[in-house]
Short mmCIF file of C-alpha atoms in Angstrom, two decimals:
data_model
loop_
_atom_site.label_atom_id
_atom_site.label_comp_id
_atom_site.label_asym_id
_atom_site.label_seq_id
_atom_site.Cartn_x
_atom_site.Cartn_y
_atom_site.Cartn_z
CA MET Q 22 0.00 0.00 0.00
CA SER Q 23 1.52 3.29 -1.14
CA ASN Q 24 0.18 6.18 0.97
CA LEU Q 25 -0.34 9.75 -0.16
CA ARG Q 26 1.13 11.86 2.64
CA ALA Q 27 0.43 15.60 2.86
CA GLN Q 28 2.18 18.01 5.20
CA ILE Q 29 1.86 21.76 5.50
CA SER Q 30 2.52 24.57 7.96
CA ILE Q 31 -0.59 26.44 9.08
CA SER Q 32 -1.49 29.29 11.43
CA VAL Q 33 -3.72 28.88 14.49
CA ASP Q 34 -6.51 30.53 12.49
CA GLY Q 35 -6.13 28.13 9.58
CA TYR Q 36 -4.12 30.06 6.99
CA VAL Q 37 -1.22 28.60 4.98
CA ALA Q 38 -0.27 31.98 3.49
CA GLY Q 39 -0.92 35.53 4.61
CA PRO Q 40 -2.83 38.25 2.75
CA SER Q 41 -1.43 40.12 -0.29
CA GLN Q 42 0.52 37.25 -1.85
CA SER Q 43 2.66 38.37 -4.79
CA GLU Q 44 5.62 37.23 -6.86
CA LYS Q 45 7.90 39.16 -4.50
CA ASP Q 46 6.09 37.94 -1.39
CA PRO Q 47 4.80 34.46 -2.30
CA LEU Q 48 3.81 33.61 1.29
CA GLY Q 49 1.93 36.88 1.84
CA GLU Q 50 2.11 39.19 4.87
CA GLY Q 51 3.30 37.28 7.91
CA GLY Q 52 3.50 34.02 5.97
CA GLU Q 53 7.22 33.58 6.67
CA GLU Q 54 6.36 33.13 10.36
CA LEU Q 55 4.64 29.84 9.55
CA HIS Q 56 7.99 28.35 8.56
CA GLU Q 57 10.35 29.72 11.21
CA TRP Q 58 10.18 26.45 13.16
CA ILE Q 59 11.59 24.48 10.19
CA THR Q 60 14.15 26.83 8.67
CA LYS Q 61 16.11 26.81 11.92
CA LEU Q 62 16.34 23.00 12.04
CA ALA Q 63 19.62 21.26 11.18
CA ALA Q 64 17.68 18.55 9.28
CA TRP Q 65 16.03 21.14 7.01
CA ARG Q 66 19.21 23.19 6.58
CA ALA Q 67 21.27 20.14 5.58
CA ALA Q 68 18.63 19.14 2.98
CA HIS Q 69 18.84 22.66 1.55
CA GLY Q 70 22.65 22.82 1.49
CA ARG Q 71 22.99 25.09 4.52
CA GLU Q 72 25.13 24.62 7.60
CA GLY Q 73 24.27 24.63 11.29
CA GLY Q 74 20.85 24.63 12.87
CA GLU Q 75 19.05 23.14 15.83
CA VAL Q 76 18.07 19.63 16.78
CA ASN Q 77 14.82 19.63 18.76
CA ALA Q 78 11.47 17.82 19.12
CA SER Q 79 10.63 18.69 15.50
CA SER Q 80 13.72 16.96 14.10
CA PRO Q 81 12.33 13.39 14.19
CA ILE Q 82 9.10 14.67 12.59
CA VAL Q 83 10.99 16.27 9.71
CA GLU Q 84 13.10 13.15 9.26
CA ALA Q 85 10.02 10.90 9.33
CA LEU Q 86 8.33 13.05 6.70
CA GLN Q 87 11.23 12.33 4.35
CA GLU Q 88 11.38 8.59 5.05
CA ASN Q 89 10.00 5.96 2.65
CA ILE Q 90 9.10 8.60 0.04
CA GLY Q 91 9.44 7.37 -3.57
CA ALA Q 92 7.85 10.29 -5.42
CA THR Q 93 6.59 13.82 -4.79
CA LEU Q 94 3.49 15.70 -5.96
CA MET Q 95 3.15 19.48 -6.01
CA GLY Q 96 0.99 22.21 -7.49
CA ARG Q 97 2.18 24.73 -10.04
CA ASN Q 98 2.13 27.49 -7.41
CA MET Q 99 4.60 25.62 -5.26
CA PHE Q 100 6.88 24.94 -8.23
CA GLY Q 101 6.65 28.65 -8.98
CA GLY Q 102 7.41 30.80 -11.98
CA GLY Q 103 4.00 32.46 -12.08
CA PRO Q 104 0.84 31.23 -13.81
CA GLY Q 105 0.42 30.70 -17.55
CA PRO Q 106 2.59 29.11 -20.29
CA TRP Q 107 6.23 28.35 -19.54
CA GLY Q 108 7.82 30.76 -22.06
CA GLU Q 109 11.21 30.56 -23.71
CA GLN Q 110 13.40 30.77 -20.61
CA PRO Q 111 11.30 28.64 -18.33
CA TRP Q 112 11.47 28.69 -14.55
CA ASN Q 113 13.29 25.66 -13.09
CA GLY Q 114 11.97 25.81 -9.51
CA TRP Q 115 13.02 27.60 -6.33
CA TRP Q 116 15.62 25.07 -5.29
CA GLY Q 117 18.74 25.49 -7.48
CA ASP Q 118 20.54 22.70 -9.36
CA ASP Q 119 20.14 20.05 -6.63
CA PRO Q 120 16.58 20.26 -5.26
CA PRO Q 121 15.88 18.64 -1.86
CA PHE Q 122 13.41 16.05 -3.22
CA HIS Q 123 15.75 13.38 -4.66
CA THR Q 124 12.75 11.64 -6.24
CA PRO Q 125 10.64 12.09 -9.36
CA VAL Q 126 8.41 15.15 -8.77
CA PHE Q 127 5.04 15.43 -10.51
CA VAL Q 128 3.93 19.04 -10.98
CA LEU Q 129 0.21 19.76 -11.59
CA THR Q 130 -0.12 22.28 -14.41
CA HIS Q 131 -2.34 23.27 -17.31
CA HIS Q 132 0.70 23.83 -19.55
CA GLU Q 133 2.66 21.01 -21.17
CA ARG Q 134 6.41 20.82 -20.78
CA GLU Q 135 9.16 18.24 -21.26
CA PRO Q 136 10.53 16.56 -18.11
CA LEU Q 137 13.27 18.54 -16.39
CA GLU Q 138 16.13 16.50 -14.96
CA MET Q 139 18.07 18.10 -12.11
CA GLU Q 140 20.99 16.87 -9.99
CA GLY Q 141 20.64 14.47 -7.07
CA GLY Q 142 17.81 12.32 -8.41
CA THR Q 143 15.15 15.00 -8.79
CA THR Q 144 13.31 15.03 -12.13
CA PHE Q 145 10.28 17.31 -12.56
CA HIS Q 146 7.47 15.82 -14.64
CA PHE Q 147 4.70 18.18 -15.74
CA VAL Q 148 1.25 16.60 -15.62
CA THR Q 149 -1.63 18.24 -17.49
CA ASP Q 150 -4.36 15.60 -17.26
CA GLY Q 151 -5.49 16.06 -13.68
CA ILE Q 152 -4.82 15.11 -10.08
CA GLU Q 153 -5.79 11.45 -10.38
CA SER Q 154 -3.46 10.86 -13.31
CA ALA Q 155 -0.66 12.67 -11.43
CA LEU Q 156 -1.19 10.46 -8.39
CA GLU Q 157 -1.24 7.33 -10.54
CA GLN Q 158 2.03 8.32 -12.22
CA ALA Q 159 3.60 9.21 -8.88
CA ARG Q 160 2.55 5.89 -7.33
CA GLU Q 161 4.05 4.00 -10.27
CA ALA Q 162 7.30 5.96 -9.97
CA ALA Q 163 7.35 5.38 -6.19
CA ALA Q 164 7.49 1.60 -6.77
CA GLY Q 165 5.81 0.64 -3.50
CA LYS Q 166 7.05 3.56 -1.44
CA ASP Q 167 4.82 6.45 -0.38
CA VAL Q 168 4.07 9.65 -2.29
CA ALA Q 169 4.69 13.03 -0.63
CA LEU Q 170 2.18 15.80 -1.33
CA GLY Q 171 4.25 18.94 -0.87
CA GLY Q 172 1.69 21.69 -1.46
CA GLY Q 173 0.66 24.34 -1.99
CA ALA Q 174 -2.72 24.79 -0.39
CA ASN Q 175 -4.63 24.45 -3.65
CA ALA Q 176 -3.08 21.09 -4.51
CA ILE Q 177 -3.76 19.73 -1.01
CA GLN Q 178 -7.35 21.04 -1.17
CA GLN Q 179 -7.94 19.19 -4.44
CA TYR Q 180 -6.60 15.90 -3.09
CA LEU Q 181 -8.54 16.30 0.18
CA ALA Q 182 -11.76 17.09 -1.70
CA ALA Q 183 -11.24 13.94 -3.78
CA ASP Q 184 -10.64 11.94 -0.57
CA LEU Q 185 -7.25 10.73 -1.84
CA VAL Q 186 -5.03 11.84 1.06
CA ASP Q 187 -4.04 9.00 3.43
CA GLU Q 188 -1.95 10.91 5.99
CA MET Q 189 -1.84 14.61 6.84
CA THR Q 190 0.61 16.40 9.13
CA LEU Q 191 -0.38 19.93 10.14
CA ASN Q 192 2.46 22.00 11.57
CA VAL Q 193 0.54 24.58 13.59
CA ALA Q 194 2.63 27.73 14.12
CA PRO Q 195 1.66 29.99 17.07
CA VAL Q 196 0.60 32.92 14.92
CA LEU Q 197 -2.70 34.50 13.88
CA LEU Q 198 -2.62 35.83 10.30
CA GLY Q 199 -6.18 37.18 10.24
CA ALA Q 200 -6.59 36.70 6.48
CA GLY Q 201 -4.92 34.99 3.53
CA GLU Q 202 -5.14 31.55 1.95
CA ARG Q 203 -7.16 29.13 4.07
CA LEU Q 204 -6.28 25.43 3.81
CA PHE Q 205 -9.74 24.02 4.54
CA ALA Q 206 -11.71 26.10 2.06
CA ASN Q 207 -14.04 24.20 -0.26
CA VAL Q 208 -12.73 20.85 0.89
CA GLY Q 209 -16.03 19.37 2.08
CA VAL Q 210 -16.20 16.26 4.20
CA PRO Q 211 -14.17 13.24 3.09
CA GLU Q 212 -15.94 9.88 3.24
CA ARG Q 213 -13.18 8.36 5.32
CA GLU Q 214 -12.96 9.36 8.98
CA ILE Q 215 -9.89 11.16 10.23
CA GLU Q 216 -8.02 9.96 13.30
CA LEU Q 217 -5.21 11.50 15.28
CA VAL Q 218 -1.97 9.50 15.17
CA GLU Q 219 -0.02 11.80 17.48
CA ALA Q 220 0.37 15.39 18.60
CA ILE Q 221 3.90 16.66 19.22
CA ASP Q 222 4.58 19.78 21.29
CA ALA Q 223 7.78 21.23 19.78
CA PRO Q 224 9.49 24.65 19.98
CA ASP Q 225 7.39 27.23 18.07
CA VAL Q 226 5.13 24.61 16.49
CA THR Q 227 2.67 21.84 17.27
CA HIS Q 228 2.72 18.86 14.93
CA LEU Q 229 -0.68 17.17 14.47
CA ARG Q 230 -0.39 13.88 12.57
CA TYR Q 231 -3.68 12.57 11.20
CA ARG Q 232 -4.57 9.45 9.24
CA PHE Q 233 -7.65 8.80 7.14
CA ALA Q 234 -9.16 5.45 8.15
CA SER Q 235 -9.17 3.03 5.23
CA MET Z 18 -4.24 40.57 37.20
CA SER Z 19 -7.57 38.93 36.28
CA ASN Z 20 -7.24 37.04 32.98
CA LEU Z 21 -9.97 36.49 30.43
CA ARG Z 22 -9.71 32.80 29.52
CA ALA Z 23 -11.51 31.39 26.48
CA GLN Z 24 -11.88 27.72 25.68
CA ILE Z 25 -13.75 26.03 22.88
CA SER Z 26 -13.88 22.73 21.00
CA ILE Z 27 -13.06 23.00 17.32
CA SER Z 28 -12.73 20.69 14.31
CA VAL Z 29 -9.48 20.16 12.41
CA ASP Z 30 -10.89 22.40 9.66
CA GLY Z 31 -11.70 25.22 12.10
CA TYR Z 32 -15.43 24.89 12.74
CA VAL Z 33 -17.07 25.14 16.18
CA ALA Z 34 -20.48 24.07 14.89
CA GLY Z 35 -21.54 22.14 11.81
CA PRO Z 36 -23.81 23.29 8.98
CA SER Z 37 -27.61 23.65 9.33
CA GLN Z 38 -27.73 24.82 12.96
CA SER Z 39 -31.29 25.00 14.30
CA GLU Z 40 -33.17 25.11 17.59
CA LYS Z 41 -33.44 21.31 17.46
CA ASP Z 42 -29.83 20.88 16.38
CA PRO Z 43 -27.94 23.80 17.98
CA LEU Z 44 -24.50 22.38 17.14
CA GLY Z 45 -25.36 21.67 13.48
CA GLU Z 46 -24.63 18.51 11.50
CA GLY Z 47 -21.74 16.63 13.05
CA GLY Z 48 -21.27 19.27 15.76
CA GLU Z 49 -21.85 16.79 18.59
CA GLU Z 50 -18.63 15.03 17.55
CA LEU Z 51 -16.63 18.05 18.70
CA HIS Z 52 -17.66 17.38 22.29
CA GLU Z 53 -17.43 13.60 22.54
CA TRP Z 54 -14.05 13.86 24.24
CA ILE Z 55 -15.50 15.88 27.14
CA THR Z 56 -18.94 14.31 27.69
CA LYS Z 57 -17.28 10.99 28.48
CA LEU Z 58 -15.02 12.48 31.19
CA ALA Z 59 -15.80 11.87 34.86
CA ALA Z 60 -14.88 15.50 35.66
CA TRP Z 61 -17.45 16.83 33.18
CA ARG Z 62 -20.12 14.31 34.14
CA ALA Z 63 -19.78 15.11 37.87
CA ALA Z 64 -20.10 18.86 37.13
CA HIS Z 65 -23.30 18.12 35.18
CA GLY Z 66 -24.81 15.82 37.81
CA ARG Z 67 -24.09 12.58 35.96
CA GLU Z 68 -22.36 9.46 37.23
CA GLY Z 69 -19.39 7.52 35.92
CA GLY Z 70 -17.03 8.51 33.16
CA GLU Z 71 -13.36 8.27 32.30
CA VAL Z 72 -10.24 9.78 33.79
CA ASN Z 73 -7.64 10.40 31.08
CA ALA Z 74 -5.11 12.97 29.82
CA SER Z 75 -7.92 15.51 29.32
CA SER Z 76 -9.02 15.37 32.97
CA PRO Z 77 -6.36 17.74 34.37
CA ILE Z 78 -7.09 20.16 31.49
CA VAL Z 79 -10.80 20.25 32.29
CA GLU Z 80 -10.06 20.68 36.00
CA ALA Z 81 -7.55 23.48 35.28
CA LEU Z 82 -10.12 25.28 33.12
CA GLN Z 83 -12.44 25.43 36.14
CA GLU Z 84 -9.77 26.55 38.62
CA ASN Z 85 -9.46 30.14 39.84
CA ILE Z 86 -12.58 31.23 37.92
CA GLY Z 87 -14.58 33.97 39.66
CA ALA Z 88 -17.07 34.86 36.91
CA THR Z 89 -18.22 33.60 33.52
CA LEU Z 90 -19.06 35.39 30.26
CA MET Z 91 -21.18 33.93 27.49
CA GLY Z 92 -23.09 35.00 24.39
CA ARG Z 93 -26.86 34.84 24.05
CA ASN Z 94 -26.58 31.88 21.66
CA MET Z 95 -24.80 29.81 24.26
CA PHE Z 96 -27.37 30.73 26.93
CA GLY Z 97 -30.01 29.71 24.38
CA GLY Z 98 -33.73 30.28 24.08
CA GLY Z 99 -33.57 31.65 20.56
CA PRO Z 100 -32.94 35.25 19.46
CA GLY Z 101 -35.18 38.22 20.23
CA PRO Z 102 -37.01 39.45 23.36
CA TRP Z 103 -37.33 37.12 26.32
CA GLY Z 104 -41.14 36.78 26.34
CA GLU Z 105 -43.43 35.92 29.24
CA GLN Z 106 -42.12 32.45 30.04
CA PRO Z 107 -38.46 33.15 29.53
CA TRP Z 108 -35.82 30.52 28.89
CA ASN Z 109 -33.63 29.80 31.94
CA GLY Z 110 -30.66 28.16 30.22
CA TRP Z 111 -29.80 24.62 29.16
CA TRP Z 112 -28.50 23.49 32.52
CA GLY Z 113 -31.48 22.91 34.87
CA ASP Z 114 -31.83 24.34 38.40
CA ASP Z 115 -28.15 23.94 39.37
CA PRO Z 116 -25.97 25.06 36.41
CA PRO Z 117 -22.34 23.94 36.38
CA PHE Z 118 -20.88 27.48 36.62
CA HIS Z 119 -21.21 28.23 40.37
CA THR Z 120 -20.23 31.87 39.67
CA PRO Z 121 -21.98 34.98 38.45
CA VAL Z 122 -22.55 34.56 34.68
CA PHE Z 123 -22.75 37.60 32.40
CA VAL Z 124 -24.82 36.96 29.27
CA LEU Z 125 -24.33 39.27 26.26
CA THR Z 126 -27.74 40.21 24.86
CA HIS Z 127 -29.63 43.03 23.17
CA HIS Z 128 -32.66 42.44 25.40
CA GLU Z 129 -32.89 43.62 29.02
CA ARG Z 130 -33.85 41.20 31.72
CA GLU Z 131 -33.68 41.04 35.52
CA PRO Z 132 -30.90 38.87 37.03
CA LEU Z 133 -31.82 35.20 37.31
CA GLU Z 134 -30.61 33.45 40.46
CA MET Z 135 -30.20 29.68 40.23
CA GLU Z 136 -29.01 27.10 42.76
CA GLY Z 137 -25.36 26.43 43.58
CA GLY Z 138 -24.06 29.97 43.26
CA THR Z 139 -24.92 30.62 39.61
CA THR Z 140 -26.68 33.92 38.90
CA PHE Z 141 -27.23 34.98 35.29
CA HIS Z 142 -26.84 38.72 34.67
CA PHE Z 143 -28.02 40.05 31.31
CA VAL Z 144 -25.75 42.74 29.88
CA THR Z 145 -27.03 44.97 27.08
CA ASP Z 146 -24.32 47.64 26.86
CA GLY Z 147 -21.58 45.74 25.06
CA ILE Z 148 -18.67 43.36 25.49
CA GLU Z 149 -16.38 45.78 27.33
CA SER Z 150 -19.00 46.58 29.94
CA ALA Z 151 -19.73 42.89 30.37
CA LEU Z 152 -16.02 42.14 30.90
CA GLU Z 153 -15.71 45.00 33.39
CA GLN Z 154 -18.71 43.73 35.38
CA ALA Z 155 -17.39 40.17 35.26
CA ARG Z 156 -13.94 41.25 36.46
CA GLU Z 157 -15.48 43.15 39.36
CA ALA Z 158 -17.59 40.14 40.31
CA ALA Z 159 -14.56 37.86 40.01
CA ALA Z 160 -12.79 39.84 42.76
CA GLY Z 161 -9.26 39.11 41.60
CA LYS Z 162 -9.93 35.69 40.13
CA ASP Z 163 -10.06 35.03 36.37
CA VAL Z 164 -13.05 35.32 34.05
CA ALA Z 165 -14.06 32.33 31.91
CA LEU Z 166 -15.28 33.05 28.38
CA GLY Z 167 -17.55 30.11 27.68
CA GLY Z 168 -18.67 30.79 24.12
CA GLY Z 169 -20.25 30.59 21.68
CA ALA Z 170 -18.15 31.33 18.67
CA ASN Z 171 -19.59 34.79 18.14
CA ALA Z 172 -18.78 35.95 21.68
CA ILE Z 173 -15.21 34.62 21.42
CA GLN Z 174 -14.81 36.30 18.01
CA GLN Z 175 -15.86 39.65 19.45
CA TYR Z 176 -13.42 39.42 22.37
CA LEU Z 177 -10.60 38.21 20.08
CA ALA Z 178 -11.26 41.03 17.60
CA ALA Z 179 -11.09 43.53 20.50
CA ASP Z 180 -7.80 41.93 21.66
CA LEU Z 181 -9.24 41.29 25.13
CA VAL Z 182 -8.59 37.53 25.43
CA ASP Z 183 -5.58 36.64 27.59
CA GLU Z 184 -5.62 32.83 27.32
CA MET Z 185 -7.22 30.54 24.76
CA THR Z 186 -7.52 26.77 24.88
CA LEU Z 187 -8.51 25.09 21.62
CA ASN Z 188 -9.73 21.51 22.01
CA VAL Z 189 -9.12 20.15 18.51
CA ALA Z 190 -11.36 17.15 17.81
CA PRO Z 191 -10.24 14.75 15.05
CA VAL Z 192 -13.13 15.50 12.73
CA LEU Z 193 -13.63 17.44 9.50
CA LEU Z 194 -17.02 19.19 9.34
CA GLY Z 195 -16.58 20.74 5.90
CA ALA Z 196 -18.84 23.71 6.64
CA GLY Z 197 -20.56 25.48 9.52
CA GLU Z 198 -19.56 28.19 11.98
CA ARG Z 199 -15.88 29.07 11.75
CA LEU Z 200 -14.18 30.36 14.91
CA PHE Z 201 -11.57 32.57 13.21
CA ALA Z 202 -13.89 34.46 10.87
CA ASN Z 203 -13.59 38.26 10.91
CA VAL Z 204 -11.26 38.19 13.88
CA GLY Z 205 -8.33 40.03 12.27
CA VAL Z 206 -4.89 40.12 13.85
CA PRO Z 207 -4.64 41.00 17.54
CA GLU Z 208 -1.89 43.44 18.50
CA ARG Z 209 -0.52 41.10 21.11
CA GLU Z 210 1.44 38.07 19.90
CA ILE Z 211 0.17 34.61 20.65
CA GLU Z 212 2.41 31.99 22.23
CA LEU Z 213 1.91 28.31 22.83
CA VAL Z 214 1.86 27.34 26.52
CA GLU Z 215 1.44 23.62 25.94
CA ALA Z 216 -0.01 21.02 23.60
CA ILE Z 217 -1.60 17.94 25.17
CA ASP Z 218 -2.19 14.76 23.17
CA ALA Z 219 -5.31 13.21 24.78
CA PRO Z 220 -7.80 10.53 23.67
CA ASP Z 221 -9.94 11.89 20.78
CA VAL Z 222 -8.71 15.47 21.22
CA THR Z 223 -5.62 17.67 21.18
CA HIS Z 224 -5.56 20.54 23.65
CA LEU Z 225 -3.67 23.61 22.42
CA ARG Z 226 -3.19 26.18 25.20
CA TYR Z 227 -2.21 29.65 23.98
CA ARG Z 228 -1.46 32.88 25.81
CA PHE Z 229 -1.48 36.38 24.42
CA ALA Z 230 1.76 38.13 25.40
CA SER Z 231 1.08 41.16 27.58
#
């Protein structure tokens, strides 16, 4: 059984990005605060080619999120480069030559594009025929391992609404954003019941791990 | 310093009541599931005149919520009896002759009414001149102890929007309601920063205790 595992950082009031998102400020006002808990971790910094960082109660969570992952799914917004066709000098992602995924990555988009092979085992595949096809391709590429659903909010919403998410980790940052992009907008009620696997009280974040009963 | 302490049960997707709320179904579709964790606790059952019940990781949280409380605030919806004037045979609350508050209770309403004295130390006072007046009266009655903000969502929203809440406990039930009454609607961003005091992983609920920095 290959699970689809979503994880995202979220404010106490349910936002995954602040108001006034723009190309210069993709997380919106205050949105950076949602991610402070992770960018200071040694595990995250090492994966992004940076030195130093802390080891704390979040470290095993971040390591577990990366374990047994054979493929990654993400929305076009998370891959970046703005909406619309790819253009002549297309955007190659936020992550430089050696992205931290080290798996095939399936990007949901309305615009066709050839696969993009990067260093370190990451190849971006651009999928234009919908979320179910993308999941099917990711599962095949994962060869029995799980599939990570990276984000952004819109991609997670679509998979939640289709009741295709098997595990969901919410990293609740102690911040109120007041407005912005809400994760649980237009998601409805999945047929499968949700159950709490564990709640972890870590510095500057609470990790809530849920599983959808099969 | 007398703190205003709010606590409320909330779904993973941020709702404190389900869709289609009515007089017969005041918590809306699925809303009862938000409270299953508490109605099975011995501490809650004893306070509501019922026998039996469990003792688990939520028990100290429920006991702590009742400690050092000198007065209680609630909205008209939580007191119940429908909207509008009180009528000739007025509603006396959901809780019978001996309500579980055992303090003066200040009910926010647009409709004047004489104080209503119940058994066990609970007297309902009906406040028609706004949330700040109600808090001032509750603080005076509390005589140095804290004030509990019981709910419902609308009352908590008003006190959050006015940046008057000092402590907030969210009891996150592992359920997705999909629609209904959202706690963090139109609340904005308080001036004071929020900080996590503790997260408690209990059966069928996660308790997130926050404090607004003074």
